[in-house]
GROMACS .gro file of C-alpha atoms in nm:
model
  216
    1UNK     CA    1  24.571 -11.358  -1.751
    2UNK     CA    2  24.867 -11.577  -1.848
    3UNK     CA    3  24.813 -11.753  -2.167
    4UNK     CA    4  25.032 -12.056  -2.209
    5UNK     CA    5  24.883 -12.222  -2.533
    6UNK     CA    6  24.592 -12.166  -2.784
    7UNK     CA    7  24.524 -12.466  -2.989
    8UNK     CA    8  24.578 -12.412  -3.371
    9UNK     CA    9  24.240 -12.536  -3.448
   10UNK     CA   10  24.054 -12.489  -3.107
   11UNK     CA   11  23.668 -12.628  -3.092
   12UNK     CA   12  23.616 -12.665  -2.746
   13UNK     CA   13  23.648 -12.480  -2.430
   14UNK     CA   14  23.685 -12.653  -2.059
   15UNK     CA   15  23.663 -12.393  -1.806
   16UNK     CA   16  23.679 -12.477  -1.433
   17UNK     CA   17  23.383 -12.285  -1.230
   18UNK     CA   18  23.510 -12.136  -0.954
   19UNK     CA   19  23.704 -11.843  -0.899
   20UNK     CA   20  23.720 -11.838  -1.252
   21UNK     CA   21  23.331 -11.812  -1.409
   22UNK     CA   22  23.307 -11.587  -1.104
   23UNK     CA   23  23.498 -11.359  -0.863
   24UNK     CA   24  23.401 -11.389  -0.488
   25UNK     CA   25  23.659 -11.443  -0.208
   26UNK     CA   26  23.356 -11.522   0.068
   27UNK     CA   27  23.249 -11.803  -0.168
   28UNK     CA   28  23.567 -11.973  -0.272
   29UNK     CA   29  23.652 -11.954   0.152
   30UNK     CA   30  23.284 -12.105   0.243
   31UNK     CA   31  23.338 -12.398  -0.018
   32UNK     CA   32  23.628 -12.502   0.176
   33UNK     CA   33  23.544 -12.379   0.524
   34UNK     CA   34  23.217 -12.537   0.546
   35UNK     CA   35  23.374 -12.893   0.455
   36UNK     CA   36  23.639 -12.831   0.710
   37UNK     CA   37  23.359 -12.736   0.946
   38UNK     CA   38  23.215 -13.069   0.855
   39UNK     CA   39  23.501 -13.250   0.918
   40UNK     CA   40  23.564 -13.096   1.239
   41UNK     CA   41  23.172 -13.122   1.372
   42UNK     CA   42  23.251 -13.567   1.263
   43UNK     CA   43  23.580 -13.594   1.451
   44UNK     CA   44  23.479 -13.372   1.777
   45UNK     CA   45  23.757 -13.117   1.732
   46UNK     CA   46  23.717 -12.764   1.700
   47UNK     CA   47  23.707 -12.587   1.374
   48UNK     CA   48  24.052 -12.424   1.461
   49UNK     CA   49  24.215 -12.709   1.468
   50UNK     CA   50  24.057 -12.900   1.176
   51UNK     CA   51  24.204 -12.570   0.981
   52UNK     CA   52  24.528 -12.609   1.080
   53UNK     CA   53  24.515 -13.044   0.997
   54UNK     CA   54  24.384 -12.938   0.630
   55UNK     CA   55  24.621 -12.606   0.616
   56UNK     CA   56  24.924 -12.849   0.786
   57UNK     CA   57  24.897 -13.113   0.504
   58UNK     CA   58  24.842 -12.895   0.212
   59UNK     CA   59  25.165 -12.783   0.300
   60UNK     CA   60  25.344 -13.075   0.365
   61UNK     CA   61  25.206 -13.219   0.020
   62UNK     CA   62  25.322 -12.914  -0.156
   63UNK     CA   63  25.704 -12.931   0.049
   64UNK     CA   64  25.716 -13.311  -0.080
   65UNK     CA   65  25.607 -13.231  -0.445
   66UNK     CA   66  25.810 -12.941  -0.578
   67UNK     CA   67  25.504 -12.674  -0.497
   68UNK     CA   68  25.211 -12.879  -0.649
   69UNK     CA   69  24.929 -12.842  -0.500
   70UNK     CA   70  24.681 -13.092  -0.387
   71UNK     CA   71  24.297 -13.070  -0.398
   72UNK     CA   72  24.034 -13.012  -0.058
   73UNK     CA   73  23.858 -13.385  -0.171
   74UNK     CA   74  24.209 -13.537  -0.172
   75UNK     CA   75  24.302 -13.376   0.129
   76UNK     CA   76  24.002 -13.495   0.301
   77UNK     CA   77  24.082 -13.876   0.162
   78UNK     CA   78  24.444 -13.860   0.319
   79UNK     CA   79  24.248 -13.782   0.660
   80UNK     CA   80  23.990 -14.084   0.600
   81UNK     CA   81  23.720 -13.937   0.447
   82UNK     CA   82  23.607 -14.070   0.111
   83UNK     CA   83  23.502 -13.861  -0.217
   84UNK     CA   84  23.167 -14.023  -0.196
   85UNK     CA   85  23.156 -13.845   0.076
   86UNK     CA   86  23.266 -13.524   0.035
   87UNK     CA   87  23.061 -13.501  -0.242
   88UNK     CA   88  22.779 -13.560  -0.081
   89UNK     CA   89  22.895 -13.263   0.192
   90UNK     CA   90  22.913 -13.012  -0.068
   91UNK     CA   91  22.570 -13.145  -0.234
   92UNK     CA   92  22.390 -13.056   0.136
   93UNK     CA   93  22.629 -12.719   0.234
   94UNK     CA   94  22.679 -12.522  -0.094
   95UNK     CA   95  22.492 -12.285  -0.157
   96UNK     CA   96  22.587 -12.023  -0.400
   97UNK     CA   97  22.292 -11.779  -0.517
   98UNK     CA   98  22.372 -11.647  -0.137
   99UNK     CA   99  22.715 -11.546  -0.230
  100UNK     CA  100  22.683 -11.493  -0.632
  101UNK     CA  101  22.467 -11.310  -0.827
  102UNK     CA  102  22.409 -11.280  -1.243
  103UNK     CA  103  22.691 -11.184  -1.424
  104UNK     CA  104  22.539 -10.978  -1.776
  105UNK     CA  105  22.892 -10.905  -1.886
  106UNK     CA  106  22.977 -11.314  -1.887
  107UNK     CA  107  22.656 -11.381  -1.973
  108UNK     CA  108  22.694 -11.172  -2.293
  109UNK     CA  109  23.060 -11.315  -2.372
  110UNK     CA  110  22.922 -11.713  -2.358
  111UNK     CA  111  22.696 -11.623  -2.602
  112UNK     CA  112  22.978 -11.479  -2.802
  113UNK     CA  113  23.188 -11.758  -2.732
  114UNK     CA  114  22.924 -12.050  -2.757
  115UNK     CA  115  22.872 -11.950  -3.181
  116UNK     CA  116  23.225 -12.058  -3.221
  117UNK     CA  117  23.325 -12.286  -2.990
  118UNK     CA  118  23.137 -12.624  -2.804
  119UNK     CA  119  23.195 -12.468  -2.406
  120UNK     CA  120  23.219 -12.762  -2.121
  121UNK     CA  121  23.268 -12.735  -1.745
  122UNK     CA  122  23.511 -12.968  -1.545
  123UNK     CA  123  23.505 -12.834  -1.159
  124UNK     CA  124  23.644 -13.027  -0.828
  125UNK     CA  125  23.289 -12.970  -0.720
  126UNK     CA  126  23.006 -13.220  -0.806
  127UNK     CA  127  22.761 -13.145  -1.063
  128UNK     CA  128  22.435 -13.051  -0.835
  129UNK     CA  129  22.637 -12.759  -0.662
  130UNK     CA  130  22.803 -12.644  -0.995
  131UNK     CA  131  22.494 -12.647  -1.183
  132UNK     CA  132  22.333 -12.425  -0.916
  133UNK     CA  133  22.675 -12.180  -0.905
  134UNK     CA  134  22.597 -12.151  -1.291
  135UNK     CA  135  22.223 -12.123  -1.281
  136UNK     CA  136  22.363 -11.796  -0.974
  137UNK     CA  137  22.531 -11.639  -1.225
  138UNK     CA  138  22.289 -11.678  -1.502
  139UNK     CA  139  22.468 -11.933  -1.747
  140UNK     CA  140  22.313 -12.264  -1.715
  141UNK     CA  141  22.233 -12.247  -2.031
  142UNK     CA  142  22.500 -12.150  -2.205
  143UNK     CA  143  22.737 -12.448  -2.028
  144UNK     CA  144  22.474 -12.726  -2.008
  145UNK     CA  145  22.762 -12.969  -1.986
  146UNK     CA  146  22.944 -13.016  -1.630
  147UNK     CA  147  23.168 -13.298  -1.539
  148UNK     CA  148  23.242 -13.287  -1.146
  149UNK     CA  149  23.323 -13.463  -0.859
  150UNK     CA  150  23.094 -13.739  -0.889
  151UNK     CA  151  23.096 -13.800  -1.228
  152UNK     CA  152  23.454 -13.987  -1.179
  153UNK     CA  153  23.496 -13.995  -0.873
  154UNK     CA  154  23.869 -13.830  -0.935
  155UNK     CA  155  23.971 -13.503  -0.831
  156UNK     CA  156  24.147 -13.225  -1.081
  157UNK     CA  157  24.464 -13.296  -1.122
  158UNK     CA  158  24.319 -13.613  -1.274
  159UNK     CA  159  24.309 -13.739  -1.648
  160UNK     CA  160  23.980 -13.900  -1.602
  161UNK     CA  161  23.753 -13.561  -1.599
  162UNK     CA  162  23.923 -13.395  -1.874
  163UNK     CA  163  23.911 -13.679  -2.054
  164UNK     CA  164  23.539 -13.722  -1.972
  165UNK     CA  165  23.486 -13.370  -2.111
  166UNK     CA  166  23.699 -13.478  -2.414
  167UNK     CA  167  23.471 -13.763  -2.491
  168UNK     CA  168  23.149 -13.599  -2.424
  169UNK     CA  169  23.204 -13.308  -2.655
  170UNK     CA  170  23.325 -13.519  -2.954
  171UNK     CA  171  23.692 -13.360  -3.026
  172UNK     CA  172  24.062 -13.418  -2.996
  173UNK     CA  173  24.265 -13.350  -2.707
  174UNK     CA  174  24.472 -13.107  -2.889
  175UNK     CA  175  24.134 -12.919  -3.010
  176UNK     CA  176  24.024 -12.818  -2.617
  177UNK     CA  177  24.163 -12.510  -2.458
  178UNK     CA  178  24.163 -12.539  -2.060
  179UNK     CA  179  24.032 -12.223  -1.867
  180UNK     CA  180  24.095 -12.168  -1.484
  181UNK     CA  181  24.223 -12.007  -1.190
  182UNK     CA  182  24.511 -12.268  -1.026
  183UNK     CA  183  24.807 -12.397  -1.263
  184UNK     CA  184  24.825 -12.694  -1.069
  185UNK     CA  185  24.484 -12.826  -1.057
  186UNK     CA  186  24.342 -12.631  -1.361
  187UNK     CA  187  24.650 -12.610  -1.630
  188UNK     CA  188  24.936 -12.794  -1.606
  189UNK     CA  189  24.783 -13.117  -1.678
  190UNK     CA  190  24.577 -13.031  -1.954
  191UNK     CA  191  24.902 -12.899  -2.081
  192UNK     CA  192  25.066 -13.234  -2.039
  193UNK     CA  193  24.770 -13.426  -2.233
  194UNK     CA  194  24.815 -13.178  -2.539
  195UNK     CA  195  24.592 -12.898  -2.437
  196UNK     CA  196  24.565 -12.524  -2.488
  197UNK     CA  197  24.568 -12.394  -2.131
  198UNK     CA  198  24.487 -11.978  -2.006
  199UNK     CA  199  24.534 -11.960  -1.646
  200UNK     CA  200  24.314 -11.588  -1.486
  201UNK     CA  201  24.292 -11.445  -1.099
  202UNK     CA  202  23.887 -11.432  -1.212
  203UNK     CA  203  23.570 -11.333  -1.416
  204UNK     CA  204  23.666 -11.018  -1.506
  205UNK     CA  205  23.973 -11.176  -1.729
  206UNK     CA  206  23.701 -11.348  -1.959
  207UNK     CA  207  23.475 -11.088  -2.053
  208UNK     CA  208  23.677 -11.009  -2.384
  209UNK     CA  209  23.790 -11.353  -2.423
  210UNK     CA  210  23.694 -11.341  -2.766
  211UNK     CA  211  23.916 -11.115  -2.893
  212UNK     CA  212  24.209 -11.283  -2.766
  213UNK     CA  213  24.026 -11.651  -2.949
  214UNK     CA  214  23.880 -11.489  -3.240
  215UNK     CA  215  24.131 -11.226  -3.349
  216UNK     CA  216  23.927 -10.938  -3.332
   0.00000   0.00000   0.00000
């Protein structure tokens, strides 16, 4: 865990969803792989290669942009292939509950966490897969407010779904701590806006999160 900023008077948590409200290297992979798949199976090329075109750009974006990174859904749009589409890709090929399975420890922390704070997804992922990746682990509940792909139509590193959150919850900017697993699409710019921001490697980083926001 690397904590960059805790708001002074912090009322509202955004976490991103995956790899950070979960742990599970087959799952992050199959989010990307089976759009690349996709894209592949559409443009009559082998999966291989379709790799190396997303793999090939990411690169090339990051060479060009002093090491930012650059999202799978704006990848896809440099190569001609709309959000409204990849949303509607991940809608039809995600599923989680057969990679992820209910997490008691997190489970037990929201609750912790949800008496003090109002707690708010934002995820590159639209809001039908990332409700049923929360309902996996057991916290749909607990985080009944997701803003994803489709609710903008703009992909993290964006102001729009951050600032979505922002308005749905009711708060300042400067109130809303940003949780998540990549600086660049998860951090940084929630920095920029006036954000708290704690960047982890996973789920296991959160489960005394408390005591780092409470001062116990």
């Amino acid at each position: 865990m690397k904590v960059y900023k805790i708001p002074e008077n912090l009322k509202t948590i955004i976490f991103d969803i995956d790899s950070t409200l979960y742990t599970s290297a087959a799952y992050a992979f199959e989010q990307v792989d089976c759009q690349v798949r996709e894209f592949a199976r559409i443009r009559g090329i082998e999966a291989n290669e379709a790799r190396k075109m997303v793999a090939d750009y990411r690169k090339e974006f990051a060479d060009k942009n002093n090491g930012k990174k650059i999202s799978l859904g704006n990848t896809l749009v440099a190569f001609g292939i709309p959000i409204e589409t990849s949303v509607k890709w991940r809608e039809q090929l995600l599923e989680p509950k057969e990679f992820l399975g209910r997490d008691e420890r997190l489970i037990e922390e929201l609750k912790i966490l949800k008496q003090h704070f109002n707690l708010i997804c934002v995820t590159n992922n639209p809001v039908l897969p990332a409700r049923k990746t929360l309902e996996a682990i057991g916290v749909e509940t607990l985080i009944p407010e997701i803003v994803g792909l489709d609710t903008c139509f703009k992909s993290k590193p964006a102001v729009e779904p951050f600032m979505t959150a922002v308005e749905r919850i009711g708060c300042k900017v400067e109130e809303c701590l940003a949780i998540g697993d990549r600086y660049d699409m998860d951090i940084g710019l929630p920095l920029e806006m006036g954000m708290g921001g704690i960047l982890v490697t996973g789920v296991e980083e959160l489960y005394d999160l408390h005591k780092l926001l409470l001062d116990e």
